[in-house]
Coordinates of C-alpha atoms in Angstrom, one line a residue:
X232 CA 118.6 -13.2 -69.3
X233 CA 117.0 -14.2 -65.9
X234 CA 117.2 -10.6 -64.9
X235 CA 115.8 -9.4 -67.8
X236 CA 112.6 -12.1 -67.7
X237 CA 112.2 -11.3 -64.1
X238 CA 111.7 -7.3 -65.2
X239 CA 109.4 -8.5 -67.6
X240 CA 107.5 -10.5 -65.2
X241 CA 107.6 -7.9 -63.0
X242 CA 106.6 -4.9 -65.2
X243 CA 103.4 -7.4 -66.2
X244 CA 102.5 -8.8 -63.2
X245 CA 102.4 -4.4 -62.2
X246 CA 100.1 -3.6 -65.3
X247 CA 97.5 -6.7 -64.6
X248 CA 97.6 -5.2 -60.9
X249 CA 96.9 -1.6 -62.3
X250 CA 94.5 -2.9 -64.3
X251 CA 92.9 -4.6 -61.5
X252 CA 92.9 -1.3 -59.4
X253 CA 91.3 0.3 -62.0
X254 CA 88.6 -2.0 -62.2
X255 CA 87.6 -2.0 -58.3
X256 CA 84.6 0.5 -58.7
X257 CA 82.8 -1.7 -61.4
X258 CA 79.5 -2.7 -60.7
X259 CA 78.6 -6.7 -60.5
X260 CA 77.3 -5.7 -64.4
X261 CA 80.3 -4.7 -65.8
X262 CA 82.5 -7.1 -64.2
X263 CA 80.2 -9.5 -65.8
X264 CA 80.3 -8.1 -68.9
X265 CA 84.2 -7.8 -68.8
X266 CA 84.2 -11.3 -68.4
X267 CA 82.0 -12.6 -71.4
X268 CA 84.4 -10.3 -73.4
X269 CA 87.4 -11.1 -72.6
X270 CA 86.2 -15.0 -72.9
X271 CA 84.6 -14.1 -76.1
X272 CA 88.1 -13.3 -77.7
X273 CA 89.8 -16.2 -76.5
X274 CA 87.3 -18.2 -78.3
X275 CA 87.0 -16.5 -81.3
X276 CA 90.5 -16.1 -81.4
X277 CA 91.2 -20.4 -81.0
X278 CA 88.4 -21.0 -83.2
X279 CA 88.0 -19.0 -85.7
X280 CA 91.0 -16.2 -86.3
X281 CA 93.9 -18.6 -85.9
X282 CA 92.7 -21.7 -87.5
X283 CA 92.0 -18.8 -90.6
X284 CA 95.2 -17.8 -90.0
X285 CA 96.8 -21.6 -90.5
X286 CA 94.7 -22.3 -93.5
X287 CA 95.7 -19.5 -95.1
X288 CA 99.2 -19.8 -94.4
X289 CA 98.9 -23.8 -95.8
X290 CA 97.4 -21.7 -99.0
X291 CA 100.5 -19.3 -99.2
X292 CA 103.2 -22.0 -98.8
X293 CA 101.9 -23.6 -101.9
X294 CA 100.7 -20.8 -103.8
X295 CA 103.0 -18.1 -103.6
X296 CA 106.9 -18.2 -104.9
X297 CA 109.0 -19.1 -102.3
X298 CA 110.9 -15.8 -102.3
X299 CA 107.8 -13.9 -101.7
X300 CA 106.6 -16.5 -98.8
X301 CA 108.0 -14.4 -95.8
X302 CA 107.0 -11.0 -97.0
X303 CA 103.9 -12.2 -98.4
X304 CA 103.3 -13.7 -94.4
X305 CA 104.6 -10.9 -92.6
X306 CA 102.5 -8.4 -94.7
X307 CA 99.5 -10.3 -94.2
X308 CA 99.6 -10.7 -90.5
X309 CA 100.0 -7.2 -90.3
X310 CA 97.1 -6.2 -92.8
X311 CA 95.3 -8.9 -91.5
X312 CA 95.6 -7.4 -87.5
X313 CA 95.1 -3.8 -88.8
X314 CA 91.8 -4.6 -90.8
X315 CA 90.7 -6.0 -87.6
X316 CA 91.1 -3.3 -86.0
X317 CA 89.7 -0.6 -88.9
X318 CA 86.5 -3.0 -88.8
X319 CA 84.3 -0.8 -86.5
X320 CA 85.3 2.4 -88.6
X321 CA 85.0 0.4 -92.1
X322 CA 81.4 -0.9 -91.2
X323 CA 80.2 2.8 -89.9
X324 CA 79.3 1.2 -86.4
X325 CA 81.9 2.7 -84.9
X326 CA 80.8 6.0 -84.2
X327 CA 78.6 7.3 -81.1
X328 CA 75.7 9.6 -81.5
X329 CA 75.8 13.2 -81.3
X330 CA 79.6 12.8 -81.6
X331 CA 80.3 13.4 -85.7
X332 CA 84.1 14.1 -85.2
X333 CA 84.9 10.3 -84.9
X334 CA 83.9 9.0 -88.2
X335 CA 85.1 12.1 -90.2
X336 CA 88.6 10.5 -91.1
X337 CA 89.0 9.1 -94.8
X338 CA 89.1 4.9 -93.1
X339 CA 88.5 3.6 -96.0
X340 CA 91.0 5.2 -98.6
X341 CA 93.6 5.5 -95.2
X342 CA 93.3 1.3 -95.1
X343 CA 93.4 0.8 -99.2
X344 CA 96.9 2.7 -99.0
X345 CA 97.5 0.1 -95.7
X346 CA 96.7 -2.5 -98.4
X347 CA 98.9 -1.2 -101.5
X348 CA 101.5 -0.4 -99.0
X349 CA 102.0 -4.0 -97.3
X350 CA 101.4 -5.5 -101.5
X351 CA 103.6 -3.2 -102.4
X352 CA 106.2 -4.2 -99.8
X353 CA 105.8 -7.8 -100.0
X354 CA 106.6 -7.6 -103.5
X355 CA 109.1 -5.5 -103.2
X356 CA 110.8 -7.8 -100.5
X357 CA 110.3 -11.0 -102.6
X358 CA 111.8 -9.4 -105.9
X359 CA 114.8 -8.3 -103.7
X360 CA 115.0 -12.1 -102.4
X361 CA 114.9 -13.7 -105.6
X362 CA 117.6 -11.5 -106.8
X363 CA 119.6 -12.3 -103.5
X364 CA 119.0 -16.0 -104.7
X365 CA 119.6 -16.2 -108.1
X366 CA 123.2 -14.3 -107.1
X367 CA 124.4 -16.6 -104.5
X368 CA 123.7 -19.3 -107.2

C-alpha cells in the first residue's frame, strides 16, 4: 500500500509540475486570472454546490424508500456532475463566434436521455434491492 500511495503521490506531484511548466509563458494577466478562477471554484464549491448537495441528500434519506436510497444517490451525483458540465452547451453560451460546429450536437435531447438513463437505473437498482430484501427475509 505504501508503494502504491507513494506512485500516486508521485504521478501527482508530476502532473501539478507539468502543469506548472505549461503555465510559465503566461502573462501577469492570466496568471491572475487563473487564480480568481481556481479560487472561485473552491468557493462556490464549499458554499454553495456541497452544502446543495447535503441538503438534498438530508431530503433523499427521508423521502425516498430506503431500497432506492443508494441508487437514487449515486445517480444523482452523477446527473448532478454531468449537468454541470452540459451547462454552457444547455444555456447556448457555450459556443465561440464564427465557429458554428460546436453547438451543432442535439445537448439537450443527448442530456434528457442522461436523465431517463440514471431514473431509469436508479429505479431499476432499487426494485432489484427490494426484491433482494424482501428474499433474505
Amino acid at each position: 500500500m505504501r508503494v502504491l500511495r507513494g506512485l500516486l503521490i508521485a504521478i501527482g506531484v508530476g502532473c501539478i509540475g507539468w502543469g506548472a511548466w505549461l503555465m510559465r509563458d503566461f502573462t501577469r494577466e492570466q496568471l491572475t486570472s487563473e487564480a480568481f478562477w481556481l479560487a472561485g471554484g473552491v468557493v462556490l464549491h464549499d458554499a454553495v454546490l456541497a452544502p446543495l448537495a447535503v441538503l438534498i441528500g438530508a431530503l433523499g434519506a427521508r423521502l425516498v424508500p430506503r431500497a432506492f436510497r443508494r441508487s437514487a444517490a449515486t445517480a444523482f451525483c452523477v446527473w448532478g456532475t454531468l449537468t454541470i458540465a452540459f451547462l454552457p452547451v444547455l444555456s447556448g453560451e457555450g459556443g465561440k463566434a464564427g465557429n458554428d460546429t460546436i453547438l451543432g450536437r442535439p445537448y439537450l435531447l443527448s442530456w434528457i436521455v442522461l436523465t431517463l438513463l440514471l431514473t431509469a437505473y436508479a429505479v431499476g437498482a432499487g426494485l432489484r434491492r427490494r426484491k433482494v430484501t424482501a428474499r433474505a427475509s
